[in-house]
Coordinates of C-alpha atoms and ligand atoms in Angstrom, one line a residue:
X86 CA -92.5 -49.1 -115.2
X87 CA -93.6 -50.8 -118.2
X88 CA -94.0 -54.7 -118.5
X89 CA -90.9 -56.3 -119.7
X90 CA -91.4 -58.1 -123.3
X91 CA -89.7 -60.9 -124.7
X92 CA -90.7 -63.8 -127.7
X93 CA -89.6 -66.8 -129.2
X94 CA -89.0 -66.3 -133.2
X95 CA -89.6 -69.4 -135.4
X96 CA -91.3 -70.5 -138.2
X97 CA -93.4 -72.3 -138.3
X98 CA -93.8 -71.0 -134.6
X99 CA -97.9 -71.4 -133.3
X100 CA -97.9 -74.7 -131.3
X101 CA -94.6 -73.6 -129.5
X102 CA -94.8 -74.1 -125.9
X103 CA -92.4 -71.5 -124.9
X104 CA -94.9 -68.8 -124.1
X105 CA -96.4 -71.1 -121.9
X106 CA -93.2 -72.0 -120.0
X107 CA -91.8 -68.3 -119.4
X108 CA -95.2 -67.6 -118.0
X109 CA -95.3 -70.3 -115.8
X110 CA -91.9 -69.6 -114.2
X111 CA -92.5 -66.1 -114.2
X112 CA -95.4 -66.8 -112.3
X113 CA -93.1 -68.4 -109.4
X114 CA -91.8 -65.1 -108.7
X115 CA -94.4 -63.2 -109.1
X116 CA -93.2 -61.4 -112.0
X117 CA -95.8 -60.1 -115.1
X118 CA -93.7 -60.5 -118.1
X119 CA -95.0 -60.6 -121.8
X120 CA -93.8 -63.2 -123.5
X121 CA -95.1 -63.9 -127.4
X122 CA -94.5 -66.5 -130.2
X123 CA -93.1 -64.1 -133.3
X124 CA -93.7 -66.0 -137.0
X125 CA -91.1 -64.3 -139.0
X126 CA -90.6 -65.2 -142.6
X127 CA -88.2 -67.3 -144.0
X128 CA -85.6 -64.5 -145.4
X129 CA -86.7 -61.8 -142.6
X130 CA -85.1 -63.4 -139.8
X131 CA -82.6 -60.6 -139.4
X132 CA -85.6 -58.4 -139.9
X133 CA -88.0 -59.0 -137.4
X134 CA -85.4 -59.4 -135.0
X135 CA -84.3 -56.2 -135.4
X136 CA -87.6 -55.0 -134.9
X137 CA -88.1 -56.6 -131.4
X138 CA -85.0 -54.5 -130.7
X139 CA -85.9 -51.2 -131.8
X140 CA -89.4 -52.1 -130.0
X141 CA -87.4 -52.3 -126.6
X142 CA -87.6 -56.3 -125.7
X143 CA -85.3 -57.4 -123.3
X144 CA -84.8 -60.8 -125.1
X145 CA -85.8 -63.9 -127.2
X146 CA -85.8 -67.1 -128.2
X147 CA -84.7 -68.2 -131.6
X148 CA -86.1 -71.9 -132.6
X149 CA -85.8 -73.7 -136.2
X150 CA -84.7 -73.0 -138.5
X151 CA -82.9 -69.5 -137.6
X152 CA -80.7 -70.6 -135.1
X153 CA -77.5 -70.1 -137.2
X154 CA -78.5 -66.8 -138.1
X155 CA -78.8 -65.6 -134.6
X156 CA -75.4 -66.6 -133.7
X157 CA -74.4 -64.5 -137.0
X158 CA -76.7 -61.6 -135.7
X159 CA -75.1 -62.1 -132.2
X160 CA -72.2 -59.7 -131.4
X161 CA -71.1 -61.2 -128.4
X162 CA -71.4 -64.9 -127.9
X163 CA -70.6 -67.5 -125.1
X164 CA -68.5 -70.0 -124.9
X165 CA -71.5 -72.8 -125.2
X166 CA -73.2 -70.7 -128.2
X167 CA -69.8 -70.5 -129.9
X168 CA -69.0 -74.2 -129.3
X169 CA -72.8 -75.4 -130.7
X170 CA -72.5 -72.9 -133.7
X171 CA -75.9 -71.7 -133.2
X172 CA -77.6 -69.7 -131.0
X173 CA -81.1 -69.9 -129.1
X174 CA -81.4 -67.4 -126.2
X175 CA -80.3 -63.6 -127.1
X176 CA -80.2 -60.7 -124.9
X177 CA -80.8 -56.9 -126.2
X178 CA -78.9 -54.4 -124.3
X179 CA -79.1 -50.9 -123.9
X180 CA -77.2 -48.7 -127.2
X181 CA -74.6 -47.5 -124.6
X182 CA -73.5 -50.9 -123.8
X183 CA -70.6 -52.0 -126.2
X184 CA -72.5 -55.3 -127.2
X185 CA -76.0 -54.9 -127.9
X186 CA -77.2 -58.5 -129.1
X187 CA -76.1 -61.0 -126.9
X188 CA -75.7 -65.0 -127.9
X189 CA -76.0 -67.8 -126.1
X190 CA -76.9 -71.0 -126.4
X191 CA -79.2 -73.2 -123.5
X192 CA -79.9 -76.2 -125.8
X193 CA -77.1 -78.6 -124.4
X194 CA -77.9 -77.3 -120.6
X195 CA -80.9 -78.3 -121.0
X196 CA -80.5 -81.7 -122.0
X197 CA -77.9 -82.3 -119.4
X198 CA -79.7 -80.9 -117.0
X199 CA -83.1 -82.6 -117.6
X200 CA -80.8 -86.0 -117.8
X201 CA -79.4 -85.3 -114.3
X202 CA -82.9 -84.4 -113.4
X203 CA -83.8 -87.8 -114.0
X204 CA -81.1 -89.6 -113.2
X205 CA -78.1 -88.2 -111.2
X206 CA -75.5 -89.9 -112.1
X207 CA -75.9 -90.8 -115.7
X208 CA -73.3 -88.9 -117.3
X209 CA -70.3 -89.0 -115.1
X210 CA -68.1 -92.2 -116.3
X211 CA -70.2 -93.5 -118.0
X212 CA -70.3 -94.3 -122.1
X213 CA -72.8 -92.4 -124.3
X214 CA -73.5 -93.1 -127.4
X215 CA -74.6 -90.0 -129.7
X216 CA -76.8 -90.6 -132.8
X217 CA -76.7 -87.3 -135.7
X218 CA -74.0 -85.1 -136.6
X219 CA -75.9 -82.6 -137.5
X220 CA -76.7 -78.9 -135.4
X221 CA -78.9 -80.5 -133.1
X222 CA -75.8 -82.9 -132.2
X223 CA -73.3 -80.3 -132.1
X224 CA -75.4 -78.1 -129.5
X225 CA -74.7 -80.7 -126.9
X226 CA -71.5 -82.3 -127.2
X227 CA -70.0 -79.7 -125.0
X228 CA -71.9 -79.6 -122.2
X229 CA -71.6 -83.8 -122.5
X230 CA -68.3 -83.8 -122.2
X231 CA -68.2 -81.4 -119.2
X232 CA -69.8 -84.0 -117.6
X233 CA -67.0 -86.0 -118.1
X234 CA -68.4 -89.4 -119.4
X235 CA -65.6 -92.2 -120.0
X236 CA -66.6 -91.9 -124.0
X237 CA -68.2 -90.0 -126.1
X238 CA -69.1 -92.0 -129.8
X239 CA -70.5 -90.3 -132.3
X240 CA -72.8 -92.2 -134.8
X241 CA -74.3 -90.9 -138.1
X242 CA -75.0 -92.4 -141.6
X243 CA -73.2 -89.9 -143.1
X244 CA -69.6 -90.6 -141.3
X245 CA -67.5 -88.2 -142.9
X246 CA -69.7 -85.2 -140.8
X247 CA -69.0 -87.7 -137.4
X248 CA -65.2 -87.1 -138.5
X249 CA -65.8 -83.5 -138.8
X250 CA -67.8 -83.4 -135.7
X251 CA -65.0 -84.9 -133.9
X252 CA -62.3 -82.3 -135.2
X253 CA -64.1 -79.5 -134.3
X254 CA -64.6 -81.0 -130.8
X255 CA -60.6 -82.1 -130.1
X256 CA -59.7 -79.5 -128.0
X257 CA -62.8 -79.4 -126.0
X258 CA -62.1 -83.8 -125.7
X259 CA -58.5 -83.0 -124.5
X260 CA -59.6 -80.3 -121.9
X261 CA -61.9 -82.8 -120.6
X262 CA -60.2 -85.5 -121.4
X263 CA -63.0 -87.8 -122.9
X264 CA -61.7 -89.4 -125.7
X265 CA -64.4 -89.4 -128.6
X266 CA -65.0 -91.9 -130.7
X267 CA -67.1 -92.3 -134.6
X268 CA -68.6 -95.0 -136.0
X269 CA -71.7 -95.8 -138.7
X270 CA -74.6 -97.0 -137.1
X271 CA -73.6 -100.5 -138.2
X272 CA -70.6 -100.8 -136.9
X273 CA -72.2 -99.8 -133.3
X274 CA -72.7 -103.1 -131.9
X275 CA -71.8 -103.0 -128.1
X276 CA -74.1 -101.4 -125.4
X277 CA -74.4 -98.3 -124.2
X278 CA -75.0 -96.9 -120.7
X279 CA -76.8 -93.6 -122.3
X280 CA -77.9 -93.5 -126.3
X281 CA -79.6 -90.0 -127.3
X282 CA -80.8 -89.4 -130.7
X283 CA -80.0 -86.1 -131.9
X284 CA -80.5 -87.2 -135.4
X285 CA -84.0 -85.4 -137.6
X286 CA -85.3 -89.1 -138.7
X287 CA -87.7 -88.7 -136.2
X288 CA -89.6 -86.2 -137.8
X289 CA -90.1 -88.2 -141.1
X290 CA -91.0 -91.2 -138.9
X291 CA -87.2 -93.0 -140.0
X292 CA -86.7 -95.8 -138.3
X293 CA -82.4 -95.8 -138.0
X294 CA -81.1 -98.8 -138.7
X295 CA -79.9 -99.5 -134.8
X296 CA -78.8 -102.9 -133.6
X297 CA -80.8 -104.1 -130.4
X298 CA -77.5 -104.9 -128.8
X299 CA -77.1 -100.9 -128.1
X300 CA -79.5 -100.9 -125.5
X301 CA -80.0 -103.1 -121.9
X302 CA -82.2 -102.6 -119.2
X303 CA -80.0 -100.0 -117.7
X304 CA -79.8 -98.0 -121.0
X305 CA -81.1 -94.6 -120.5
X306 CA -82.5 -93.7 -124.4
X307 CA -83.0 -90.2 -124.5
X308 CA -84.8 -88.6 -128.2
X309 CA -84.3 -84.8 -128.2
X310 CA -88.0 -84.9 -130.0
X311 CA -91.1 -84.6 -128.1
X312 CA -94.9 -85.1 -128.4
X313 CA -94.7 -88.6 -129.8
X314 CA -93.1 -91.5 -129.3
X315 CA -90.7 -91.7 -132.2
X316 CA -89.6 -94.9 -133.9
X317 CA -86.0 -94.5 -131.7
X318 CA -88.2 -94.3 -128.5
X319 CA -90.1 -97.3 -129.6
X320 CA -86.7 -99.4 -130.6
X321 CA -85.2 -98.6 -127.4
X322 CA -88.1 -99.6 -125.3
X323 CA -88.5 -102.9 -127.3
X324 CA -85.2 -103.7 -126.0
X325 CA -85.7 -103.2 -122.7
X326 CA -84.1 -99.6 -122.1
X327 CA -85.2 -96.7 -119.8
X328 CA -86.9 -93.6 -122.6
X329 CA -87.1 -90.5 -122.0
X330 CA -88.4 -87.7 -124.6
X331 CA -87.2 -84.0 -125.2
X332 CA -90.1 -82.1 -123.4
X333 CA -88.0 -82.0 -120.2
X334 CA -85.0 -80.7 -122.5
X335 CA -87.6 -77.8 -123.8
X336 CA -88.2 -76.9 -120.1
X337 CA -84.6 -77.1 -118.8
X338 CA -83.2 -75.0 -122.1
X339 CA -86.0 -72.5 -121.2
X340 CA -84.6 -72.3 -117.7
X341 CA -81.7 -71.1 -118.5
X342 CA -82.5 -69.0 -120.7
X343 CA -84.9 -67.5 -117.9
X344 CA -82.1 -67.6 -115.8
X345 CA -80.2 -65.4 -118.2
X346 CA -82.7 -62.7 -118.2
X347 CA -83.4 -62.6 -114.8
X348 CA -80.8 -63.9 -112.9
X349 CA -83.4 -66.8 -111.2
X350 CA -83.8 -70.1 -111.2
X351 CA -87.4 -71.4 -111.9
X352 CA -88.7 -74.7 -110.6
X353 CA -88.5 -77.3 -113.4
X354 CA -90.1 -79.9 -112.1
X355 CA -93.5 -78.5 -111.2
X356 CA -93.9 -76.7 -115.0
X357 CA -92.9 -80.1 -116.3
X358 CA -95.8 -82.0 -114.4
X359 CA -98.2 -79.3 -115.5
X360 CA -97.3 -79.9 -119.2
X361 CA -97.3 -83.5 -119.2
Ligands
ATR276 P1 -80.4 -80.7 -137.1 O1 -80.1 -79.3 -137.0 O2 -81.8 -81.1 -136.6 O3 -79.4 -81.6 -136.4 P2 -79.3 -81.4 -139.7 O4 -78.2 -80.5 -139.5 O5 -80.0 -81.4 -141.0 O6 -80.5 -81.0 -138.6 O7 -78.9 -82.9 -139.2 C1 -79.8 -83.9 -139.3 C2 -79.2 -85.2 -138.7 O8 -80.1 -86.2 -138.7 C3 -77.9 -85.6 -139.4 O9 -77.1 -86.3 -138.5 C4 -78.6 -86.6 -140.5 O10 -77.7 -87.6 -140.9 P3 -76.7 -87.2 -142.2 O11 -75.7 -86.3 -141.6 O12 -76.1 -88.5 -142.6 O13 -77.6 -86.5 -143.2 C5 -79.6 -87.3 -139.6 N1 -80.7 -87.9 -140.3 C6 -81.8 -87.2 -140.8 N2 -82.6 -88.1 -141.4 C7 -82.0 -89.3 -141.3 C8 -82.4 -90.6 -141.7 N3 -83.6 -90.8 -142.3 N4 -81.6 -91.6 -141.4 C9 -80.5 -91.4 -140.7 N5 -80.1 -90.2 -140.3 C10 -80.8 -89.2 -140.6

């Protein structure tokens, strides 16, 4: 039997970690997989994926910026994947099979999940504070408010995409019955018991312009970003609050996604301490 292939597709694509990870847990079970990091182009997206399809892999990852084009490319999506807009894990299946490109979406699993890691009972009743409207953001709001916190606010400097955000998300806060609130990042003045920044101003080095009163010493600040401590993660442990970066989310999204493919679940915690 030949060696079951799969890849993450990106660009830019060399430092990502997910080879690494999908090694390591198929490692726990004994299980030789290949697993690669594909550079596509910009405008060959559709392309190369394509091409891992034709070549026979069982599935990959899809990182920035071409996760909205896999959930176009997808022909059967989940719930999660249709509810984030955007797509990260996809699953080839055999030509017989009446969908052959499967999309799903582990991002917002894997945040909860590396949250409830940490600390159990976070979520549950509890009022969380979301900074960024942007895809990152809407990747987790449902799985947030499946874990039924009292309130979900959304902040972002543009508020007119926090309106928007909460529209799209009105059935989803009925079913779960979280009410969801927006606000400027002004006009956010109270404290929170969890604040997570989905926002990109990490990656320019932005601070945002967050009043101190958001956090306590029972804050849990969570920045989806990793590798660095980012200038959220430095406000929220000037004030006192409990940081945790996005590496655990980048192991718990990979997870599932490993779960997906091979119906296991891989031990987080021992890939995370290897990592770190
Ligand atoms: P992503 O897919 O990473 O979420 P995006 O869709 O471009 O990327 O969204 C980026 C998010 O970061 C948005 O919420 C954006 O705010 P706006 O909607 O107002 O543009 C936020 N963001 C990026 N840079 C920022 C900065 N310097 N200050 C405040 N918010 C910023």
């Amino acid at each position: 039997m030949s060696i079951e292939q799969y890849a993450v597709i990106g660009h830019p694509i060399a430092h990502s970690k997910s080879p690494l990870i999908h090694q390591a847990f198929a490692k726990q079970f004994n299980k030789a997989i290949r697993y690669e990091a594909v550079l596509s182009p910009l405008d060959g997206f559709a392309a190369t994926l394509h091409r891992l399809q034709r070549e026979g892999y069982v599935g990959v990852n899809v990182t920035v910026p071409f996760k909205f084009e896999a959930y176009g490319l997808s022909q059967a999506l989940s719930e999660r994947a249709k509810a984030a807009g955007a797509v990260n894990t996809l699953s080839f299946h055999s030509a017989e099979a009446s969908c052959q490109i499967q999309g799903d979406n582990t991002d917002g699993c894997g945040l909860v999940n590396d949250i409830l890691m940490h600390f159990p009972t976070a979520l549950a009743s509890k009022n969380i504070l979301l900074l960024g409207a942007g895809g990152a953001a809407q990747g987790v709001i449902l799985p947030l408010l499946a874990q039924r916190p009292a309130q979900l606010t959304i902040a972002n400097r543009s508020l007119n995409k926090a309106q928007a955000m909460l529209e799209k998300f009105a059935p989803a806060s009925a079913i779960y019955g979280v009410p969801i609130a927006v606000n400027t990042y002004a006009d956010c003045t109270s404290a929170f018991d969890v604040v997570i920044n989905a926002t990109s101003a990490g990656l320019t080095d932005t601070p945002l312009p967050l009043s101190p009163h958001l956090f306590t010493q029972h804050t849990l600040a969570y920045d989806m970003m990793y590798g660095r401590e980012t200038p959220f993660m430095f406000q929220a442990r000037m004030a006192g609050a409990q940081v945790l970066d996005g590496l655990g989310m980048l192991v718990e999204q990979a997870a599932e996604a490993f779960y997906i493919w091979h119906g296991v679940r891989p031990d987080t915690a021992a890939v995370m301490q290897a990592l770190r």
